[in-house]
PDB file of C-alpha atoms in Angstrom:
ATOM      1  CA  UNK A 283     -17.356  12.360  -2.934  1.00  0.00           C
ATOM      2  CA  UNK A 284     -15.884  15.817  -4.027  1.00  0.00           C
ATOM      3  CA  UNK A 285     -12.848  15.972  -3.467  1.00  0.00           C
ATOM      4  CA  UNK A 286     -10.094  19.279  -3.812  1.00  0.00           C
ATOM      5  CA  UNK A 287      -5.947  18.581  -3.309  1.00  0.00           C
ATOM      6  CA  UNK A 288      -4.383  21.570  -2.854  1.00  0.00           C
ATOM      7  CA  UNK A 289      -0.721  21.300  -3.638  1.00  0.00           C
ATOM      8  CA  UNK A 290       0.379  18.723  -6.967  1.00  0.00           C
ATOM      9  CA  UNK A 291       3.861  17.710  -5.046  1.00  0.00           C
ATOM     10  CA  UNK A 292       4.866  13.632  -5.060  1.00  0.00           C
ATOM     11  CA  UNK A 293       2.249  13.565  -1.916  1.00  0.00           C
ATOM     12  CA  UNK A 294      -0.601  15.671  -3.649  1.00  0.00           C
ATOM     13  CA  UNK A 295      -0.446  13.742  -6.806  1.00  0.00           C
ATOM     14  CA  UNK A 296      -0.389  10.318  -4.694  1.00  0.00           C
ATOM     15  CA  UNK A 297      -3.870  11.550  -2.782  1.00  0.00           C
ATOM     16  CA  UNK A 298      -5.325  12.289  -6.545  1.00  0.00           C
ATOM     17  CA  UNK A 299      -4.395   9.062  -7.696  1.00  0.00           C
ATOM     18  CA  UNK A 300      -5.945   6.745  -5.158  1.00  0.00           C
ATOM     19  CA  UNK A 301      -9.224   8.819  -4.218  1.00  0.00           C
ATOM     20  CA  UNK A 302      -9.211   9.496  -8.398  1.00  0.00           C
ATOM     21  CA  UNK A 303      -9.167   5.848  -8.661  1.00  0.00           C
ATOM     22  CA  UNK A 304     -11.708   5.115  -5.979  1.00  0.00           C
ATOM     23  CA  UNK A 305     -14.054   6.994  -7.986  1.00  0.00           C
ATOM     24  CA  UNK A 306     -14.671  10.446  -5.913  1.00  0.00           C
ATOM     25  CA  UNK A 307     -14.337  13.377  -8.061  1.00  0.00           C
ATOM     26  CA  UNK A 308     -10.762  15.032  -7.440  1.00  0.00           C
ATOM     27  CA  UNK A 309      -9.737  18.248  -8.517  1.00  0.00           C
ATOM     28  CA  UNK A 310      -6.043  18.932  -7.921  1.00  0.00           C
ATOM     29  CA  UNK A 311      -4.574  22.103  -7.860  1.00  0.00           C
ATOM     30  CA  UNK A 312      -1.181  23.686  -8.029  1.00  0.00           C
ATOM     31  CA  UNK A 313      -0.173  27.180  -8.772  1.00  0.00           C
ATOM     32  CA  UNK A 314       3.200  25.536 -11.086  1.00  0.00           C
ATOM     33  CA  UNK A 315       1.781  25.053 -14.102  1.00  0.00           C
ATOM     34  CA  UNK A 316       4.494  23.643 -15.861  1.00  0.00           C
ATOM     35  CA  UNK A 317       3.457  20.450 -12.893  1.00  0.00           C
ATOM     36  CA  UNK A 318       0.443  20.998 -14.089  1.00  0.00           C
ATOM     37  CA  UNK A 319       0.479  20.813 -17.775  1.00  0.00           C
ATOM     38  CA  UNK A 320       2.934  17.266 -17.189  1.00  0.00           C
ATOM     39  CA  UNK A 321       0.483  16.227 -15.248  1.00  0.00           C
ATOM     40  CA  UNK A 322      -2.325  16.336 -17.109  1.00  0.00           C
ATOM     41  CA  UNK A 323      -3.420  12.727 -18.437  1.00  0.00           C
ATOM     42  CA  UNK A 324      -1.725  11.130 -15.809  1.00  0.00           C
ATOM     43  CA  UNK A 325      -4.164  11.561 -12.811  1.00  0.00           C
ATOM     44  CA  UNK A 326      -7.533  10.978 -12.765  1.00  0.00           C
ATOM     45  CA  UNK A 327      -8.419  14.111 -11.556  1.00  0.00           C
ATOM     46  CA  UNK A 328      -9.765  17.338 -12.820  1.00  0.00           C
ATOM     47  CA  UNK A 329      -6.456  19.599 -13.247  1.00  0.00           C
ATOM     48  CA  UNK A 330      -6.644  23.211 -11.955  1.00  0.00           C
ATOM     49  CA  UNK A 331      -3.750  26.291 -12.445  1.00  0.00           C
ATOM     50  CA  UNK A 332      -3.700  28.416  -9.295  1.00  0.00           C
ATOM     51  CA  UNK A 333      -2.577  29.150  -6.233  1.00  0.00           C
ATOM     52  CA  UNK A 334      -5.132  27.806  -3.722  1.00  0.00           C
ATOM     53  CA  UNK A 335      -4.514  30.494  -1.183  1.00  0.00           C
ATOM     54  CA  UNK A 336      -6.389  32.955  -2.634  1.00  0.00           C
ATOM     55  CA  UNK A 337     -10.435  32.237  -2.410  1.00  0.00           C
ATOM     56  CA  UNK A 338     -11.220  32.559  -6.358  1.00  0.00           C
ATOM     57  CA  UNK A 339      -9.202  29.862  -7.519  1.00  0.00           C
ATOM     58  CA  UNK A 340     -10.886  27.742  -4.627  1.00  0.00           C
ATOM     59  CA  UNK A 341     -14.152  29.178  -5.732  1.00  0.00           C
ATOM     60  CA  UNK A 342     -13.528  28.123  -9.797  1.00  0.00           C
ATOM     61  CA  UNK A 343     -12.118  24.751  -8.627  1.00  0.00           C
ATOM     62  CA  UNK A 344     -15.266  23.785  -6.887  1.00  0.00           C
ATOM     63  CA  UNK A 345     -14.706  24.150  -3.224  1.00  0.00           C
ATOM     64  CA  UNK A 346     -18.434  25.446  -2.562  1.00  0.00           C
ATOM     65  CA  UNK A 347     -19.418  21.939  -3.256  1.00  0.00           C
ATOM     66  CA  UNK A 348     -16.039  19.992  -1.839  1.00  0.00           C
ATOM     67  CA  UNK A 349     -17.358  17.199   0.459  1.00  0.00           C
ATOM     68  CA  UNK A 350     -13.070  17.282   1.523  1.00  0.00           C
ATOM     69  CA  UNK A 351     -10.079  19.469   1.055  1.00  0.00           C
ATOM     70  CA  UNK A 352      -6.544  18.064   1.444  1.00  0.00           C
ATOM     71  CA  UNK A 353      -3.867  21.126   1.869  1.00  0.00           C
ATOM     72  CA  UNK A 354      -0.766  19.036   1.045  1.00  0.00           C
ATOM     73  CA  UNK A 355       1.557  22.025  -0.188  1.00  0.00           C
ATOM     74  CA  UNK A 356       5.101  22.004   1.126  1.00  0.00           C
ATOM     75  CA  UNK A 357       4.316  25.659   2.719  1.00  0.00           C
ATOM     76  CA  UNK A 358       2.790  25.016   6.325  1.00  0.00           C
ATOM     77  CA  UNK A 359       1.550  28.690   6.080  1.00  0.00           C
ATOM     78  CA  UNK A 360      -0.173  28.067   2.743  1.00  0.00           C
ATOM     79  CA  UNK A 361      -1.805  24.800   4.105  1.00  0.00           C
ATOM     80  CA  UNK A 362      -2.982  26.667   7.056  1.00  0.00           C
ATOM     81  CA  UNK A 363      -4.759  29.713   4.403  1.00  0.00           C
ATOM     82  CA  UNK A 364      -6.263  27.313   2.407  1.00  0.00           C
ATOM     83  CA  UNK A 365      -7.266  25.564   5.728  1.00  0.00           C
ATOM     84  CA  UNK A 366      -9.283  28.132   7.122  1.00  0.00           C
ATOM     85  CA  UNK A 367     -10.816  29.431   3.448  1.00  0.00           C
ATOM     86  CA  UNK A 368     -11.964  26.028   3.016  1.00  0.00           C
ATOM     87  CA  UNK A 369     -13.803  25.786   6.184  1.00  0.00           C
ATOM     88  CA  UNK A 370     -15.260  29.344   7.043  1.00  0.00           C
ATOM     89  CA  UNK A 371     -15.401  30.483   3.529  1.00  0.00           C
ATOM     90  CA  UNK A 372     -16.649  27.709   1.703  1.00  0.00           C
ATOM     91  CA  UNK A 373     -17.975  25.668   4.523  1.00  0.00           C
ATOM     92  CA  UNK A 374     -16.279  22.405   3.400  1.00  0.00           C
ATOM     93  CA  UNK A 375     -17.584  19.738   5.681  1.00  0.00           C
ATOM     94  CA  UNK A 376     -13.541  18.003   6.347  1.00  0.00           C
ATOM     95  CA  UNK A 377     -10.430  19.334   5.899  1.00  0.00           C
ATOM     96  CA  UNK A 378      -7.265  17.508   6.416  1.00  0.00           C
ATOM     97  CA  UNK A 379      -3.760  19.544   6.317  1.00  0.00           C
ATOM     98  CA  UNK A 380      -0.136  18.280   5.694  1.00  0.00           C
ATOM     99  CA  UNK A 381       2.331  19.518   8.751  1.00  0.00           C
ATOM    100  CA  UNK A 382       5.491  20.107   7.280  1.00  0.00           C
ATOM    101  CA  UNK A 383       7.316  21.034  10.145  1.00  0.00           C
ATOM    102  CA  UNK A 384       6.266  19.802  13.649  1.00  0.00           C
ATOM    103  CA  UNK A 385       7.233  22.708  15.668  1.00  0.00           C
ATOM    104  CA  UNK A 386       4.319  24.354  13.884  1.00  0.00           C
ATOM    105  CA  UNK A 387       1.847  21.449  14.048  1.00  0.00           C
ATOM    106  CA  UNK A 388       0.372  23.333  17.943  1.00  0.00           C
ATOM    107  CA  UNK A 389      -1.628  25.427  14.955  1.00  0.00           C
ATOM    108  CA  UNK A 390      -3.204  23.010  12.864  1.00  0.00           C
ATOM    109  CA  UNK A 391      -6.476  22.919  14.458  1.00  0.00           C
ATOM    110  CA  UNK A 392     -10.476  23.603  14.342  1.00  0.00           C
ATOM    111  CA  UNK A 393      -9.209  27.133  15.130  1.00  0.00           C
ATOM    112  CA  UNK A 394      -7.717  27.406  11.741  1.00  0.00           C
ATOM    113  CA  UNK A 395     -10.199  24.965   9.974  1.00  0.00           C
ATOM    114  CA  UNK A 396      -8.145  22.018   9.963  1.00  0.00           C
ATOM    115  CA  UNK A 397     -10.278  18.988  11.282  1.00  0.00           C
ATOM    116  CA  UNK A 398      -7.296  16.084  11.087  1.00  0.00           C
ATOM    117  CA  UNK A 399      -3.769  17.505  10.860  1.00  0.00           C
ATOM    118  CA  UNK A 400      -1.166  14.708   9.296  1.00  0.00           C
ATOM    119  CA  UNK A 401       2.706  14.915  10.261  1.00  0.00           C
ATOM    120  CA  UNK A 402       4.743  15.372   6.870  1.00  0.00           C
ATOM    121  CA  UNK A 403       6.506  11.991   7.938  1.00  0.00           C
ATOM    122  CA  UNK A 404       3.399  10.023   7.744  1.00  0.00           C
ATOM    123  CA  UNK A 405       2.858   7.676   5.222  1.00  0.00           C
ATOM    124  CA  UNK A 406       0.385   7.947   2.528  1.00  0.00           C
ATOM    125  CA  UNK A 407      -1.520   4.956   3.593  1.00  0.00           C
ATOM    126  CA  UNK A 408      -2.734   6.488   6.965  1.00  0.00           C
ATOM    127  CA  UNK A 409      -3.390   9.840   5.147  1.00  0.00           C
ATOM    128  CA  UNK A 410      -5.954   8.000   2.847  1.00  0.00           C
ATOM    129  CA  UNK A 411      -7.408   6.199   5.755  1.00  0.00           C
ATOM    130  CA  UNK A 412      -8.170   9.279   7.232  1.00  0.00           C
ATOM    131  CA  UNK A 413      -9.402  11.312   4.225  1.00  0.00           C
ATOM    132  CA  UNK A 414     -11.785   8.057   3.602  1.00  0.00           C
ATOM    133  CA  UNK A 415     -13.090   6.753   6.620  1.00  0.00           C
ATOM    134  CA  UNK A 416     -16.664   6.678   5.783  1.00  0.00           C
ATOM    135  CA  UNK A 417     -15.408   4.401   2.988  1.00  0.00           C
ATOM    136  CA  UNK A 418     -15.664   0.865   3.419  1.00  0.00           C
ATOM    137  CA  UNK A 419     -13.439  -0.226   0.868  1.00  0.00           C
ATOM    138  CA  UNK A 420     -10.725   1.478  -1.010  1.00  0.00           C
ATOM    139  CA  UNK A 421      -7.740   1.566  -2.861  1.00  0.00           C
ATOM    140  CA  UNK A 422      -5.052   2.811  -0.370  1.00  0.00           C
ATOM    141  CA  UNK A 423      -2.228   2.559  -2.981  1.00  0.00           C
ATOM    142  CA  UNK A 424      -1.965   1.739  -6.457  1.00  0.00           C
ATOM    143  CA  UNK A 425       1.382   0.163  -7.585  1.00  0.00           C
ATOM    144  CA  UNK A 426       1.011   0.469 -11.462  1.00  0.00           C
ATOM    145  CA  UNK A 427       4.318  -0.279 -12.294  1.00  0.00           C
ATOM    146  CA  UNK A 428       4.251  -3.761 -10.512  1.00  0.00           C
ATOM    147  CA  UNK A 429       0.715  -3.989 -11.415  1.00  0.00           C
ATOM    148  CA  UNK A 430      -0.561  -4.568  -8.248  1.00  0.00           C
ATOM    149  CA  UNK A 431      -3.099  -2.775  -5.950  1.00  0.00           C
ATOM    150  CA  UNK A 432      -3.261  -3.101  -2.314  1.00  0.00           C
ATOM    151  CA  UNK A 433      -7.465  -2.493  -1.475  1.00  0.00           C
ATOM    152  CA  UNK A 434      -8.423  -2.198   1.951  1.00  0.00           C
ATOM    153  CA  UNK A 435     -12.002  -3.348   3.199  1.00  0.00           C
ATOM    154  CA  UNK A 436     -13.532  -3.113   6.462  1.00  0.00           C
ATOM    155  CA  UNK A 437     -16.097  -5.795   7.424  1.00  0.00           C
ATOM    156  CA  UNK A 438     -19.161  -4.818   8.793  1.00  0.00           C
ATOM    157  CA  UNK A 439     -22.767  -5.796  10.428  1.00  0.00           C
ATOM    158  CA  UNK A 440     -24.198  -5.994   6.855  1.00  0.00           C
ATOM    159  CA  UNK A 441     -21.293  -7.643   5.149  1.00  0.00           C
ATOM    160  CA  UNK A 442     -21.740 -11.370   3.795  1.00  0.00           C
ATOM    161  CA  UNK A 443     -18.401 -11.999   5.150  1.00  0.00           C
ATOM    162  CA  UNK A 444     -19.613 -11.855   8.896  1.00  0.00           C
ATOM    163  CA  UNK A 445     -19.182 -14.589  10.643  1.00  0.00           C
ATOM    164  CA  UNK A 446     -17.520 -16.585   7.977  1.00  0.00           C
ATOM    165  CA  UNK A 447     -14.256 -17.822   7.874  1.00  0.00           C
ATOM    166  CA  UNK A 448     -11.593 -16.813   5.228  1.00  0.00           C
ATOM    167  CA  UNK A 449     -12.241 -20.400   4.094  1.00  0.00           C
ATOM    168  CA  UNK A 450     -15.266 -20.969   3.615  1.00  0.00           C
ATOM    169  CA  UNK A 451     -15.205 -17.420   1.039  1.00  0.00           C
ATOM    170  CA  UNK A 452     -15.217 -18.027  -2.528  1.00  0.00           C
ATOM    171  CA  UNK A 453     -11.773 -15.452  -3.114  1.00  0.00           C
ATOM    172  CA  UNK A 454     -11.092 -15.533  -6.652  1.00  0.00           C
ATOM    173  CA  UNK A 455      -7.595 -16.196  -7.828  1.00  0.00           C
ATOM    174  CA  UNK A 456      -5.346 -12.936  -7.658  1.00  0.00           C
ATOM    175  CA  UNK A 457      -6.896 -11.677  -4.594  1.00  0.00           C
ATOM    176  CA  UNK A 458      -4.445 -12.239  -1.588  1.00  0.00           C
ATOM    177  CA  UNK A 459      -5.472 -11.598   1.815  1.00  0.00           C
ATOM    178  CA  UNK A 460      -2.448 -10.431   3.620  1.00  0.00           C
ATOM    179  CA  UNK A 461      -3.367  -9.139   6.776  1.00  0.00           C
ATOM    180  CA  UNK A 462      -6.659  -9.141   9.304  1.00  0.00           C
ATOM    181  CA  UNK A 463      -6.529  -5.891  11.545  1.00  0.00           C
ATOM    182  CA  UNK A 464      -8.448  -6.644  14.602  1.00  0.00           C
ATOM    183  CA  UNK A 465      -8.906  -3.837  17.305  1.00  0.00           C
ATOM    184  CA  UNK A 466      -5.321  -2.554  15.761  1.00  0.00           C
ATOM    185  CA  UNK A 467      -3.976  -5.759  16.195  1.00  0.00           C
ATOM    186  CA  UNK A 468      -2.832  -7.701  12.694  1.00  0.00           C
ATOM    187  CA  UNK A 469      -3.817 -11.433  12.567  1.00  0.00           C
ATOM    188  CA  UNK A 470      -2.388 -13.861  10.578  1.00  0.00           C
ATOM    189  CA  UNK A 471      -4.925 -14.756   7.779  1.00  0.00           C
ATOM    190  CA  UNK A 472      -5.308 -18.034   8.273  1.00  0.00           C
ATOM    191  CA  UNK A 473      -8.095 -20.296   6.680  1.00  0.00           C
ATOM    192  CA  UNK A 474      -9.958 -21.067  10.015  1.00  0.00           C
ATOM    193  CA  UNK A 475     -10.176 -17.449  10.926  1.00  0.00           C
ATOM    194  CA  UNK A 476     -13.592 -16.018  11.585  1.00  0.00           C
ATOM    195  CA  UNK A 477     -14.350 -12.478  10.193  1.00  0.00           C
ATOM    196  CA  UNK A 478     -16.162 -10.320  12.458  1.00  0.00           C
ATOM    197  CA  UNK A 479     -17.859  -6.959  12.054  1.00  0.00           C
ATOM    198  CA  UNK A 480     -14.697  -4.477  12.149  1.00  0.00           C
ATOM    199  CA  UNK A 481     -11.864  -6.162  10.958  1.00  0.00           C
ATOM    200  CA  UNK A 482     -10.275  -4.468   8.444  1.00  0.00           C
ATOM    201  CA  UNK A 483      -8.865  -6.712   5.720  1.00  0.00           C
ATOM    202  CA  UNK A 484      -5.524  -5.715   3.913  1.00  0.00           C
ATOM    203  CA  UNK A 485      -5.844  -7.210   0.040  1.00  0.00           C
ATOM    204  CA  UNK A 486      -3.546  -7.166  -2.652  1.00  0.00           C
ATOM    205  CA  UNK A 487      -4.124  -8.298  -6.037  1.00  0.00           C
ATOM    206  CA  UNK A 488      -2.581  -7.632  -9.676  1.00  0.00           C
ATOM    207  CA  UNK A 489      -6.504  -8.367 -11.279  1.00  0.00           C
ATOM    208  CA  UNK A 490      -9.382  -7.668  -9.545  1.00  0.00           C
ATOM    209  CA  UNK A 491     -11.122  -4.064  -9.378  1.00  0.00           C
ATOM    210  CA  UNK A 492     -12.284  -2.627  -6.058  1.00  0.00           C
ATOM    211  CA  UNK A 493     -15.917  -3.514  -6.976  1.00  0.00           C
ATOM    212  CA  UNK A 494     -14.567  -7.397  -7.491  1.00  0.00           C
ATOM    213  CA  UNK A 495     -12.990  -6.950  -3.543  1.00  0.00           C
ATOM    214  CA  UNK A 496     -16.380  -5.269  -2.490  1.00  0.00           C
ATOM    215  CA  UNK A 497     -18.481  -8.180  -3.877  1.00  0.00           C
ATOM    216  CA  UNK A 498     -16.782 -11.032  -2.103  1.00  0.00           C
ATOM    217  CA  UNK A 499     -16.535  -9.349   1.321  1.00  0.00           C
ATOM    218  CA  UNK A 500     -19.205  -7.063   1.563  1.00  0.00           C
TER     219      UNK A 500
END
């Protein structure tokens, strides 16, 4: 998946990181390029100086063939510019768009290009979810300096996991299930509990890779 973040803040640089990681192609953008030039090395993501309101940098950054566009500047006006450019200009099939302040959120809509607005307060985790949901598994957030990853997969009809039990799965060591989402409800993972075609299994492990995760569950 191409991928454009517009905006290189804590929150911009967090998106990079995990879709960077997840192997989509990311370019991240920023129009401070002091941020940029630290930053470069550190993400795994294409680095781009400009300010992503005006359609040429958008156009030299790739958005003609962005697959999604994340506005996540700290400017709701900015997010709402690069918003619409993405979408009428450049025809980008999703765009998702940081609300900084809610009293403005009433404009982050399909009218202004924005497919999923996310409230500033939100946590990264259900930004990710919604930038990836045609992903089954993924690494929602990448704790490097514990050296642990939490990797979320989502069982389904073609999954070897179906209809299996935790138990009966052959987890390697360092992989920890922690959590079973079922119809938004959390289950205990428990050894005797049967997987079924949409849960959604919360995994956190300081060794294996995201292709390790995705060959014992799916």
């Amino acid at each position: 998946m191409n991928v454009i973040v517009a905006g290189a803040g804590r929150l911009g640089t967090q998106i990079a990181q995990v879709l960077g990681a997840a192997q989509n192609r990311v370019t991240l953008i920023d129009r401070d390029d002091d941020r940029v030039a630290a930053l470069r090395g550190h993400v795994p993501a294409e680095l781009y100086w400009g300010d992503a309101c005006e359609p040429g940098v958008l156009e030299d950054a790739g958005a003609g063939a962005a697959d999604l566009l994340v506005a996540t500047t700290g400017e709701d006006e900015d997010n709402l510019v690069i918003s619409l450019l993405a979408k009428r200009q450049f025809k980008v099939a999703r765009v998702l768009a940081r609300v900084n302040d809610e009293d403005n959120a009433w404009m982050f809509t399909p009218h202004w290009g924005v497919d999923t607005a996310v409230p500033g307060a939100a946590p990264l985790i259900s930004l990710i979810e919604e930038a990836t949901s045609a992903t089954d598994t993924v690494a929602l957030l990448r704790l490097s300096k514990a050296g642990v990853d939490v990797i979320e997969t989502t069982i389904t009809t073609h999954s070897r996991a179906a209809g299996r039990t935790l138990g009966e799965l052959a987890v390697p060591s360092g992989i920890v299930v922690t959590a079973v989402v079922r119809g938004g409800e959390p289950l205990a993972p428990a050894p005797d509990l049967r997987l079924r075609e949409g849960d959604e299994l919360l995994i956190v492990s300081h060794t294996a890779t995201e292709s390790e995760v995705h060959a014992v569950f799916q």
